[in-house]
Short mmCIF file of C-alpha atoms and ligand atoms in Angstrom, two decimals:
data_model
loop_
_atom_site.label_atom_id
_atom_site.label_comp_id
_atom_site.label_asym_id
_atom_site.label_seq_id
_atom_site.Cartn_x
_atom_site.Cartn_y
_atom_site.Cartn_z
CA UNK A 1 24.54 55.45 -33.24
CA UNK A 2 22.04 54.79 -31.13
CA UNK A 3 19.43 57.07 -30.77
CA UNK A 4 17.87 57.74 -27.85
CA UNK A 5 13.82 56.83 -27.50
CA UNK A 6 11.12 58.99 -26.32
CA UNK A 7 11.58 62.18 -26.03
CA UNK A 8 8.20 64.14 -25.09
CA UNK A 9 7.40 67.91 -26.00
CA UNK A 10 4.24 69.36 -25.06
CA UNK A 11 2.48 72.15 -26.18
CA UNK A 12 -1.28 73.66 -25.89
CA UNK A 13 -3.45 74.55 -28.55
CA UNK A 14 -6.28 75.77 -27.75
CA UNK A 15 -8.03 73.58 -26.03
CA UNK A 16 -5.99 70.37 -27.23
CA UNK A 17 -2.70 69.19 -25.89
CA UNK A 18 0.25 68.20 -28.38
CA UNK A 19 2.00 66.26 -27.24
CA UNK A 20 5.68 65.38 -29.53
CA UNK A 21 7.35 61.97 -29.46
CA UNK A 22 10.60 61.93 -31.17
CA UNK A 23 12.91 59.06 -31.58
CA UNK A 24 12.73 55.42 -31.39
CA UNK A 25 9.68 53.95 -29.29
CA UNK A 26 10.28 50.49 -28.58
CA UNK A 27 9.02 48.12 -25.39
CA UNK A 28 12.25 50.30 -23.52
CA UNK A 29 11.40 53.67 -24.50
CA UNK A 30 7.67 53.58 -23.64
CA UNK A 31 7.63 52.71 -20.19
CA UNK A 32 9.18 56.62 -19.79
CA UNK A 33 6.89 58.19 -22.32
CA UNK A 34 4.23 56.46 -20.86
CA UNK A 35 4.53 58.02 -16.97
CA UNK A 36 5.30 61.48 -18.60
CA UNK A 37 2.17 61.64 -20.77
CA UNK A 38 -0.26 60.41 -17.70
CA UNK A 39 0.66 62.41 -15.54
CA UNK A 40 0.77 65.70 -17.87
CA UNK A 41 -2.47 63.98 -19.04
CA UNK A 42 -4.18 63.80 -16.02
CA UNK A 43 -3.01 66.56 -14.50
CA UNK A 44 -4.71 69.12 -16.95
CA UNK A 45 -7.38 66.67 -18.51
CA UNK A 46 -7.94 67.99 -21.91
CA UNK A 47 -11.06 67.71 -23.95
CA UNK A 48 -8.17 66.51 -27.37
CA UNK A 49 -4.97 65.03 -26.94
CA UNK A 50 -3.22 65.21 -30.23
CA UNK A 51 0.23 62.63 -30.39
CA UNK A 52 2.24 64.08 -32.69
CA UNK A 53 4.78 61.14 -34.02
CA UNK A 54 6.51 63.16 -37.28
CA UNK A 55 10.18 62.72 -35.59
CA UNK A 56 9.47 58.91 -33.93
CA UNK A 57 11.44 57.10 -36.67
CA UNK A 58 11.41 53.83 -35.27
CA UNK A 59 8.22 51.76 -33.47
CA UNK A 60 7.70 48.34 -32.77
CA UNK A 61 4.22 47.14 -31.18
CA UNK A 62 4.79 48.69 -27.82
CA UNK A 63 3.80 51.78 -30.11
CA UNK A 64 0.97 50.41 -31.04
CA UNK A 65 0.31 49.08 -27.15
CA UNK A 66 1.69 52.92 -25.81
CA UNK A 67 -0.97 55.37 -28.23
CA UNK A 68 -3.92 52.06 -27.74
CA UNK A 69 -3.41 52.77 -23.37
CA UNK A 70 -3.53 56.59 -23.94
CA UNK A 71 -6.85 55.93 -25.90
CA UNK A 72 -8.32 54.44 -23.38
CA UNK A 73 -7.19 56.36 -20.41
CA UNK A 74 -8.49 59.94 -22.61
CA UNK A 75 -11.80 58.06 -23.69
CA UNK A 76 -12.17 57.61 -19.86
CA UNK A 77 -12.41 60.96 -18.93
CA UNK A 78 -14.58 61.75 -22.16
CA UNK A 79 -11.74 63.43 -23.77
CA UNK A 80 -10.86 61.69 -27.11
CA UNK A 81 -7.82 61.12 -28.46
CA UNK A 82 -5.73 61.81 -32.24
CA UNK A 83 -2.55 60.64 -33.70
CA UNK A 84 -0.84 63.57 -35.52
CA UNK A 85 1.70 63.40 -38.74
CA UNK A 86 2.67 60.30 -38.10
CA UNK A 87 5.71 58.93 -39.80
CA UNK A 88 5.97 56.42 -42.69
CA UNK A 89 6.99 53.73 -39.92
CA UNK A 90 4.87 54.61 -37.65
CA UNK A 91 1.46 54.57 -39.96
CA UNK A 92 2.92 51.14 -41.71
CA UNK A 93 2.57 49.51 -38.51
CA UNK A 94 -0.78 51.64 -37.33
CA UNK A 95 -1.82 50.26 -40.47
CA UNK A 96 -0.73 46.38 -40.25
CA UNK A 97 -2.83 46.32 -37.22
CA UNK A 98 -5.83 48.22 -38.27
CA UNK A 99 -5.54 50.85 -35.58
CA UNK A 100 -6.07 53.62 -38.25
CA UNK A 101 -10.65 52.18 -37.95
CA UNK A 102 -10.02 52.85 -34.36
CA UNK A 103 -7.74 56.22 -33.75
CA UNK A 104 -8.34 58.88 -35.89
CA UNK A 105 -5.44 60.74 -37.52
CA UNK A 106 -5.08 63.72 -38.73
CA UNK A 107 -2.53 64.65 -41.34
CA UNK A 108 -0.96 68.40 -41.42
CA UNK A 109 2.49 68.32 -43.22
CA UNK A 110 2.62 67.77 -46.88
CA UNK A 111 5.17 64.94 -47.74
CA UNK B 1 2.02 28.73 -50.24
CA UNK B 2 4.71 24.76 -49.81
CA UNK B 3 6.88 26.82 -53.68
CA UNK B 4 6.83 30.64 -51.90
CA UNK B 5 8.91 28.82 -48.56
CA UNK B 6 12.42 29.43 -48.31
CA UNK B 7 14.98 27.17 -48.91
CA UNK B 8 16.59 26.70 -45.35
CA UNK B 9 20.62 24.80 -47.34
CA UNK B 10 20.64 27.70 -49.46
CA UNK B 11 25.02 28.68 -48.45
CA UNK B 12 25.99 30.69 -45.29
CA UNK B 13 28.23 33.33 -46.42
CA UNK B 14 28.88 35.77 -43.66
CA UNK B 15 27.39 35.23 -40.02
CA UNK B 16 26.95 37.00 -36.37
CA UNK B 17 26.14 36.01 -33.34
CA UNK B 18 24.79 38.22 -30.86
CA UNK B 19 24.62 37.27 -27.10
CA UNK B 20 23.01 39.40 -24.48
CA UNK B 21 21.68 39.91 -21.24
CA UNK B 22 17.51 40.22 -21.36
CA UNK B 23 18.04 44.26 -20.32
CA UNK B 24 15.60 45.97 -21.98
CA UNK B 25 18.28 48.94 -23.18
CA UNK B 26 19.53 45.90 -25.35
CA UNK B 27 16.16 45.30 -27.66
CA UNK B 28 17.87 48.90 -29.20
CA UNK B 29 21.77 47.81 -29.28
CA UNK B 30 19.97 44.46 -30.72
CA UNK B 31 17.96 46.14 -33.53
CA UNK B 32 20.87 48.21 -35.13
CA UNK B 33 23.88 45.42 -34.25
CA UNK B 34 21.95 43.18 -36.52
CA UNK B 35 20.96 46.37 -39.12
CA UNK B 36 24.15 46.51 -38.63
CA UNK B 37 25.68 43.67 -40.10
CA UNK B 38 22.88 43.02 -42.66
CA UNK B 39 23.59 46.73 -44.32
CA UNK B 40 26.50 44.77 -46.53
CA UNK B 41 24.33 43.35 -48.77
CA UNK B 42 23.05 47.08 -49.50
CA UNK B 43 18.94 46.42 -48.55
CA UNK B 44 16.82 49.17 -49.10
CA UNK B 45 15.58 51.72 -45.91
CA UNK B 46 12.59 49.65 -46.46
CA UNK B 47 13.90 45.87 -45.52
CA UNK B 48 16.33 47.63 -43.37
CA UNK B 49 13.59 49.05 -41.25
CA UNK B 50 11.27 45.68 -41.86
CA UNK B 51 14.59 43.46 -40.50
CA UNK B 52 14.85 46.41 -37.35
CA UNK B 53 11.34 46.39 -36.14
CA UNK B 54 11.12 41.97 -36.52
CA UNK B 55 14.33 41.83 -34.60
CA UNK B 56 13.00 44.14 -32.14
CA UNK B 57 9.90 42.17 -31.30
CA UNK B 58 11.72 39.11 -31.12
CA UNK B 59 14.21 40.30 -28.53
CA UNK B 60 11.00 41.96 -26.95
CA UNK B 61 9.29 38.71 -26.35
CA UNK B 62 12.35 37.13 -24.13
CA UNK B 63 12.59 40.18 -22.02
CA UNK B 64 8.71 40.51 -21.66
CA UNK B 65 7.53 37.40 -21.76
CA UNK B 66 10.12 34.60 -22.11
CA UNK B 67 12.07 35.33 -18.73
CA UNK B 68 10.16 38.36 -17.18
CA UNK B 69 11.59 39.99 -13.97
CA UNK B 70 14.28 37.45 -15.01
CA UNK B 71 17.58 37.19 -16.13
CA UNK B 72 18.39 35.52 -18.66
CA UNK B 73 20.38 34.91 -22.06
CA UNK B 74 19.08 36.29 -25.14
CA UNK B 75 21.12 34.76 -28.86
CA UNK B 76 20.99 36.38 -31.50
CA UNK B 77 22.33 34.91 -34.72
CA UNK B 78 21.85 36.18 -38.22
CA UNK B 79 23.24 34.58 -41.12
CA UNK B 80 23.70 35.69 -45.09
CA UNK B 81 23.03 33.62 -47.07
CA UNK B 82 23.23 33.02 -50.85
CA UNK B 83 20.69 34.30 -52.91
CA UNK B 84 20.67 37.88 -50.69
CA UNK B 85 18.77 35.23 -47.96
CA UNK B 86 19.01 36.44 -44.26
CA UNK B 87 17.89 34.50 -41.50
CA UNK B 88 18.70 35.35 -38.17
CA UNK B 89 17.05 32.58 -35.31
CA UNK B 90 16.52 34.76 -31.81
CA UNK B 91 16.59 31.85 -28.84
CA UNK B 92 16.19 32.04 -25.37
CA UNK B 93 15.60 29.66 -22.19
CA UNK B 94 13.42 30.73 -20.49
CA UNK B 95 9.20 29.76 -19.78
CA UNK B 96 8.77 29.15 -23.43
CA UNK B 97 4.80 29.44 -25.59
CA UNK B 98 2.38 26.28 -24.43
CA UNK B 99 0.73 26.51 -27.99
CA UNK B 100 2.61 28.55 -30.99
CA UNK B 101 -1.03 28.03 -33.39
CA UNK B 102 -2.89 30.84 -30.42
CA UNK B 103 0.19 33.27 -29.72
CA UNK B 104 0.92 33.52 -33.57
CA UNK B 105 -2.55 34.55 -33.86
CA UNK B 106 -2.94 38.64 -34.34
CA UNK B 107 -4.27 40.20 -31.14
CA UNK B 108 -3.54 37.21 -28.74
CA UNK B 109 -1.53 38.42 -25.85
CA UNK B 110 -1.07 36.79 -22.46
CA UNK B 111 0.24 40.04 -21.14
CA UNK B 112 -2.97 43.51 -21.28
CA UNK B 113 -2.67 45.01 -18.25
CA UNK B 114 1.12 45.20 -19.29
CA UNK B 115 -0.34 47.29 -22.82
CA UNK B 116 0.75 44.52 -25.42
CA UNK B 117 -1.32 45.18 -27.71
CA UNK B 118 -0.51 40.47 -29.33
CA UNK B 119 0.63 42.23 -32.67
CA UNK B 120 4.50 40.89 -32.21
CA UNK B 121 4.66 37.96 -34.56
CA UNK B 122 2.12 39.01 -36.59
CA UNK B 123 4.17 42.59 -37.53
CA UNK B 124 7.42 39.64 -37.93
CA UNK B 125 5.35 37.77 -40.21
CA UNK B 126 4.24 40.66 -42.31
CA UNK B 127 7.65 42.29 -42.20
CA UNK B 128 9.57 39.33 -43.09
CA UNK B 129 9.21 36.14 -45.98
CA UNK B 130 8.48 33.31 -43.59
CA UNK B 131 8.98 33.00 -39.68
CA UNK B 132 9.55 30.08 -37.94
CA UNK B 133 8.73 29.34 -33.79
CA UNK B 134 9.89 26.10 -32.18
CA UNK B 135 8.73 26.03 -28.10
CA UNK B 136 9.04 23.73 -25.42
CA UNK B 137 7.28 25.18 -22.02
CA UNK B 138 10.15 25.57 -19.35
CA UNK B 139 12.60 25.55 -21.97
CA UNK B 140 12.64 28.50 -24.35
CA UNK B 141 11.46 29.58 -27.53
CA UNK B 142 13.47 29.53 -30.86
CA UNK B 143 12.08 32.20 -33.66
CA UNK B 144 13.71 32.48 -37.17
CA UNK B 145 13.08 35.07 -39.53
CA UNK B 146 13.57 35.12 -42.72
CA UNK B 147 13.83 37.87 -44.67
CA UNK B 148 15.29 38.00 -49.03
CA UNK B 149 16.29 40.97 -50.11
CA UNK B 150 15.20 42.64 -53.53
CA UNK B 151 18.18 41.52 -56.71
N1 LIG C 1 9.65 34.14 -26.24
C1 LIG C 1 8.56 33.76 -25.95
N2 LIG C 1 8.63 33.16 -24.60
C2 LIG C 1 7.54 33.12 -24.30
N3 LIG C 1 6.35 32.84 -24.22
C3 LIG C 1 6.22 34.27 -25.70
C4 LIG C 1 7.12 34.58 -26.17
N4 LIG C 1 7.27 35.35 -27.27
C5 LIG C 1 5.96 35.42 -27.38
N5 LIG C 1 5.23 34.66 -26.38
C6 LIG C 1 4.03 34.81 -26.21
O1 LIG C 1 3.27 35.13 -27.00
C7 LIG C 1 2.29 36.01 -27.34
C8 LIG C 1 2.08 36.62 -28.45
O2 LIG C 1 3.54 37.27 -28.52
P1 LIG C 1 2.98 38.90 -29.64
O3 LIG C 1 4.76 39.42 -29.68
O4 LIG C 1 2.30 38.52 -31.17
O5 LIG C 1 2.37 39.78 -28.29
P2 LIG C 1 2.67 40.20 -27.28
O6 LIG C 1 3.97 40.46 -26.60
O7 LIG C 1 1.63 39.64 -26.32
O8 LIG C 1 1.81 41.67 -27.05
P3 LIG C 1 3.73 43.13 -28.31
O9 LIG C 1 4.13 42.36 -29.05
O10 LIG C 1 1.83 43.97 -29.23
O11 LIG C 1 3.05 44.77 -27.72
C9 LIG C 1 2.89 36.74 -25.55
O12 LIG C 1 1.66 37.04 -25.00
C10 LIG C 1 3.22 35.22 -25.34
O13 LIG C 1 2.69 34.67 -24.28
MG1 LIG C 2 5.66 40.50 -28.21
#
């Protein structure tokens, strides 16, 4: 019943790196997700990173820290980061934190 | 505001107590267990998601802040009260909070390097009907979440 948190897969779309995260993002899973993503980002330094979060069924404030941390990392080398198709759970907490004013949120899936 | 306060004296209809060591793997365990217990009141999916998130915040704070690198006990007490009121207390015997009022402010964190956003208490407060925090430096912290379910 307890789902494993934060499996990641990657996909190249032109010069963008799409990072698909699924499962639950909390403090426990964020550690592994963070190191995985950062290794990949620093190896490739993509001009655009898209964090695709449609399959994240749980996220708490540790996820907010995770998104902001990756945002800062990508910005450091002159890239941009956006959140792609956040699940309702992700959207709810991002809105609460006012994060849509800092990080752009893109929606492609019609729900 | 005062009239909206949740009545603490509501009769308890069922209760559960959970004691866990402060291992991060228990964050998921704690919120799942509390949600499973609360499910007997037939909450909506949204209400259950709110409870899970608030519990996760409080438990994570025990692990990250109260005990830091050390191991300690996290005590979770859930009471299902008359009138579809859920009362969840999460307690630690960790370092305590010097200034609770400041800690509850949005974006306040003592751990910016750890990529914390300082939104934990704000999440608990807005996903529940009421949040009560008492703390003593060197003794520990008690966080009580109150959530009233739809009729
Ligand atoms: N159980 C606790 N014991 C000791 N200090 C705590 C406890 N809970 C919270 N704090 C203090 O209150 C501050 C605010 O907590 P809050 O959960 O709002 O934010 P955070 O944990 O720092 O960041 P986030 O929850 O967004 O990852 C913490 O930085 C910490 O200093
Ligand atoms: Mg917190």
